[in-house]
Amino acid sequence: MTQSSVAALFDWGVHDLAERSESSRADVSLLMAHAMGRSRGWLVAQPDALLSEEQIAAFVELCNRRKRGEPIAYILGSAGFYGREFLVNDRVLVPRPETEHLVEDALGFIRGPVRVLDVGTGCGAIACTIAAETDATVDADDVSPAAIEIATENARRLGVGDRCSFYRGDLVEPVRGNRYDVVIANLPYVPTGDLPERPEPASFEPREALDGGPDGLGPYRRLLAELPALLGDRALTLLEAAPPTISQLAELVRRALRDWVVTVCNDYAGLARYVRASASPGAAGGPAAGIGPGAVATGRSR
Ligand code: GLN
């Protein structure tokens, strides 16, 4: 084995990244595959293959970016979410596995061609996944033009562009007057004082996608002032937030949606991660209790 073989450079990379990344083996395999234009499986099968000078230089540069803290998703230009690849760049948040819980919950609830709203869609991970997994029609918005651009491209690539509409605007502004069966939001929710700093990967993400104001709930307060008018009679709403802020968010939701069934749900790590509110007690059980198409009138003004 020479110094420039897949196996030798793999070991060098794992050692190089060990201090920065808890997942240095996975990172190195993704970065090397990217630098070589090969699959990760090919790397495993070809430990003795040699990298060209250019491939080595490209690989070292990718490792350096990761060492400075840049998220692997920005380096690769894509991130996995609920089994699909989404284009991402540093103008949008990297989709997180915990957000898959909200999608899973919504999928259990949705039956037929219902209407769904994803507020603050970012790269479109929630919107496109729901469109791909159901017959729903999905509206999604974001205040960032860069987010709308990449979300639109993701929908097109995933073949759901015909059932996803993306609007640029602040919170509910682009969709005021509509009614939805499901409203999902993953708004900026990190309390300003807890915003990540270099070299944390999240410090490379857009501050406007993370900063939830002094207590992390500023954007949700603004959303909740308008949310009731957007929800149909038997609707479901799912709001992701930071675990330490969840009970306060649940209280705000209870006040905004009186008589709704409001619960707090956990993520993979067992942390309280989102607030779930359903209009009818019968729909409170998640997967078993869906709603049919036409459960609410759509396009109605407030
Ligand atoms: N989960 C993200 C983080 O903790 C925050 C996402 C958000 O603010 N919506 O970095």
XYZ file of C-alpha atoms and ligand atoms in Angstrom:
312
model
C 0.000 0.000 0.000
C 1.442 3.369 -0.916
C 0.983 6.721 0.790
C -1.567 7.778 -1.786
C -3.829 4.733 -1.591
C -7.443 4.976 -0.480
C -6.632 3.064 2.724
C -3.568 5.164 3.643
C -5.288 8.471 3.022
C -8.369 7.238 4.820
C -6.307 6.572 7.959
C -4.562 9.927 7.625
C -7.928 11.704 7.296
C -9.484 9.935 10.302
C -6.480 10.920 12.397
C -6.542 14.472 11.020
C -10.237 14.986 11.848
C -10.360 13.046 15.099
C -10.185 16.145 17.296
C -12.832 18.085 15.430
C -15.415 15.467 14.579
C -17.078 12.725 16.587
C -17.877 11.014 13.319
C -14.460 11.274 11.683
C -14.667 7.882 9.926
C -18.006 8.672 8.338
C -16.851 12.197 7.484
C -13.655 10.982 5.843
C -15.443 8.396 3.791
C -17.933 11.030 2.537
C -15.175 13.558 1.813
C -12.957 11.059 0.011
C -15.824 9.731 -2.081
C -16.682 13.344 -2.963
C -13.088 14.229 -3.851
C -12.780 11.137 -6.065
C -16.230 11.284 -7.614
C -16.855 7.730 -6.376
C -19.356 6.059 -4.067
C -18.515 5.140 -0.479
C -19.030 1.504 -1.398
C -16.351 1.791 -4.087
C -13.872 3.066 -1.485
C -14.527 0.060 0.733
C -14.027 -2.295 -2.196
C -10.848 -0.576 -3.469
C -8.534 0.095 -0.488
C -5.417 -0.164 -2.678
C -6.610 2.188 -5.441
C -4.371 5.216 -5.848
C -5.535 8.815 -5.734
C -4.156 11.247 -8.305
C -2.308 14.377 -7.189
C -5.454 16.417 -7.887
C -7.658 14.030 -5.938
C -5.290 14.150 -2.970
C -5.218 17.963 -3.035
C -9.023 18.081 -3.266
C -9.397 15.597 -0.403
C -6.959 17.497 1.851
C -8.797 20.757 1.156
C -12.152 19.160 2.058
C -10.631 17.808 5.283
C -9.311 21.283 6.103
C -12.773 22.790 5.676
C -14.255 20.154 7.968
C -11.446 20.752 10.476
C -12.368 24.425 10.622
C -15.830 23.262 11.697
C -17.838 23.614 8.494
C -20.783 21.187 8.457
C -20.252 18.190 6.227
C -23.542 18.992 4.462
C -22.232 22.365 3.269
C -18.997 20.802 2.058
C -20.865 18.129 0.106
C -23.689 20.472 -0.935
C -26.360 18.033 0.210
C -27.904 16.439 3.270
C -30.053 13.372 3.839
C -33.520 13.763 5.327
C -36.137 11.034 5.687
C -34.351 8.904 3.096
C -33.941 11.582 0.431
C -31.063 13.858 -0.554
C -31.617 17.601 -0.362
C -29.382 20.245 -1.874
C -28.185 22.635 0.813
C -25.843 25.599 0.995
C -24.780 27.994 3.717
C -27.852 30.173 3.148
C -30.143 27.493 4.627
C -30.202 25.402 7.782
C -28.987 21.815 7.446
C -32.032 19.562 7.963
C -31.811 17.699 11.285
C -32.863 14.126 12.098
C -35.066 15.398 14.944
C -37.256 17.196 12.406
C -38.080 13.792 10.902
C -40.279 13.202 13.944
C -42.583 16.017 12.908
C -42.746 14.613 9.389
C -43.492 11.132 10.718
C -46.264 12.512 12.918
C -47.790 14.445 10.021
C -47.605 11.384 7.751
C -49.591 9.394 10.280
C -52.275 12.048 10.281
C -52.581 12.854 6.590
C -55.134 10.944 4.513
C -55.797 11.955 0.938
C -55.192 15.253 -0.835
C -55.188 17.536 2.196
C -53.531 20.948 2.366
C -50.304 21.372 4.280
C -48.323 24.490 5.184
C -44.619 24.475 6.088
C -43.678 27.853 7.592
C -39.995 28.778 7.259
C -39.191 25.921 4.908
C -35.427 26.470 4.448
C -34.204 23.899 1.923
C -37.731 22.487 1.716
C -37.022 19.229 3.563
C -40.378 19.063 5.384
C -42.461 20.307 2.466
C -40.899 18.061 -0.176
C -40.927 14.972 2.044
C -44.615 15.337 2.837
C -45.413 15.940 -0.829
C -43.383 12.874 -1.796
C -44.918 10.595 0.840
C -48.580 11.636 0.522
C -51.152 13.056 -1.893
C -51.108 16.366 -0.022
C -50.734 19.745 -1.654
C -48.048 21.681 0.160
C -47.532 25.424 0.520
C -44.243 26.521 2.018
C -42.655 29.865 2.638
C -39.498 31.476 3.857
C -38.305 35.022 4.369
C -35.030 34.160 2.624
C -34.976 34.315 -1.200
C -32.019 31.893 -1.179
C -34.146 29.368 0.719
C -37.012 29.662 -1.749
C -34.599 29.132 -4.611
C -33.053 25.964 -3.185
C -36.375 24.567 -1.905
C -37.913 25.027 -5.361
C -34.963 23.193 -6.891
C -35.247 20.380 -4.340
C -38.948 19.960 -5.108
C -38.188 19.814 -8.815
C -35.406 17.255 -8.354
C -37.598 15.087 -6.145
C -40.443 15.208 -8.657
C -42.916 16.977 -6.366
C -42.745 20.441 -7.919
C -46.348 20.154 -9.101
C -47.713 19.751 -5.546
C -45.374 22.149 -3.717
C -45.700 25.924 -3.940
C -42.989 28.093 -2.438
C -43.531 31.699 -1.451
C -41.061 34.278 -0.240
C -42.319 36.181 2.760
C -42.334 36.527 6.505
C -44.145 33.792 8.492
C -47.789 33.635 7.370
C -47.691 36.784 5.256
C -47.663 35.005 1.849
C -50.488 32.600 2.791
C -52.833 34.784 4.835
C -56.445 33.948 4.044
C -55.745 30.252 3.319
C -56.771 27.357 5.544
C -54.751 24.220 6.102
C -55.246 20.734 7.464
C -51.677 20.569 8.716
C -49.344 23.423 9.659
C -45.732 22.571 10.476
C -43.019 24.988 11.511
C -39.360 24.721 12.377
C -38.767 28.426 13.000
C -35.552 29.926 14.364
C -35.645 28.904 18.030
C -32.198 29.163 19.555
C -32.154 31.768 22.359
C -29.815 34.559 21.236
C -27.474 33.953 24.163
C -27.083 30.295 23.152
C -26.214 30.904 19.498
C -23.331 28.668 18.423
C -19.837 30.046 17.970
C -16.872 28.923 15.856
C -15.858 26.187 15.382
C -19.265 24.619 16.111
C -20.802 23.443 12.819
C -24.062 25.306 13.526
C -22.105 28.585 13.675
C -21.717 28.255 9.886
C -25.498 28.239 9.461
C -27.436 31.436 8.779
C -28.081 33.290 12.001
C -31.487 34.305 10.744
C -32.442 30.618 10.611
C -31.374 29.989 14.212
C -31.890 33.143 16.280
C -35.184 32.947 18.153
C -34.633 36.124 20.174
C -33.929 36.460 23.902
C -35.963 33.418 25.014
C -35.976 31.562 21.682
C -39.730 31.944 21.235
C -39.977 35.329 19.486
C -40.819 33.925 16.025
C -43.338 31.451 17.525
C -45.141 34.248 19.415
C -45.558 36.087 16.128
C -46.719 32.910 14.385
C -49.198 32.005 17.122
C -50.891 35.386 16.822
C -51.964 34.367 13.318
C -51.992 30.562 13.448
C -55.638 30.025 14.522
C -56.890 31.753 11.378
C -54.874 29.357 9.208
C -56.106 26.127 10.751
C -59.072 24.149 9.532
C -61.669 22.649 11.834
C -59.909 19.312 12.282
C -56.362 20.405 11.725
C -53.029 19.402 13.177
C -50.127 21.696 13.963
C -46.575 20.694 14.844
C -44.016 23.214 16.087
C -40.366 22.286 16.671
C -38.388 24.119 19.346
C -35.461 23.831 21.743
C -36.025 21.310 24.555
C -35.636 23.873 27.393
C -38.263 26.140 25.800
C -40.844 23.480 24.965
C -43.096 23.725 28.005
C -43.317 27.479 27.593
C -44.150 27.038 23.912
C -46.813 24.450 24.816
C -48.362 27.027 27.166
C -48.396 29.663 24.413
C -50.047 27.152 22.079
C -52.703 26.283 24.702
C -53.528 29.961 25.046
C -53.688 30.503 21.271
C -55.692 27.316 20.559
C -58.144 26.939 23.409
C -59.903 23.533 23.530
C -57.256 21.958 21.308
C -55.389 18.887 22.456
C -51.829 20.075 23.072
C -49.000 17.652 23.821
C -45.217 17.747 23.926
C -43.378 15.091 21.895
C -39.827 13.791 22.177
C -37.048 13.350 19.631
C -34.682 10.385 19.035
C -32.535 11.540 21.933
C -35.527 11.470 24.274
C -35.556 15.283 24.466
C -38.791 17.263 24.330
C -38.610 18.601 20.786
C -41.976 19.659 19.428
C -45.417 20.772 20.398
C -48.337 18.964 18.812
C -51.805 20.454 18.738
C -54.819 18.782 17.182
C -58.248 20.287 16.869
C -60.289 17.195 17.620
C -59.591 14.793 20.467
C -60.087 11.936 17.997
C -57.050 13.114 16.069
C -54.836 13.277 19.102
C -53.490 9.770 18.800
C -51.226 10.398 15.849
C -50.897 7.676 13.224
C -54.181 5.881 13.845
C -56.311 8.975 13.591
C -56.220 10.563 10.180
C -58.449 13.069 8.470
C -59.988 12.707 5.082
C -59.784 14.990 2.111
C -62.019 18.018 2.208
C -62.154 18.035 5.990
C -61.797 21.776 5.824
C -62.736 24.355 3.283
C -59.663 25.665 1.539
C -58.822 29.055 0.186
C -61.256 30.697 2.612
C -60.441 34.178 3.801
C -60.135 34.919 7.463
N -31.910 22.379 15.961
C -31.120 23.524 15.597
C -29.935 23.678 16.520
O -30.078 23.418 17.683
C -31.906 24.817 15.609
C -32.915 24.846 14.547
C -33.788 26.056 14.616
O -33.479 27.091 15.219
N -34.911 25.924 13.991
O -28.864 24.048 16.084
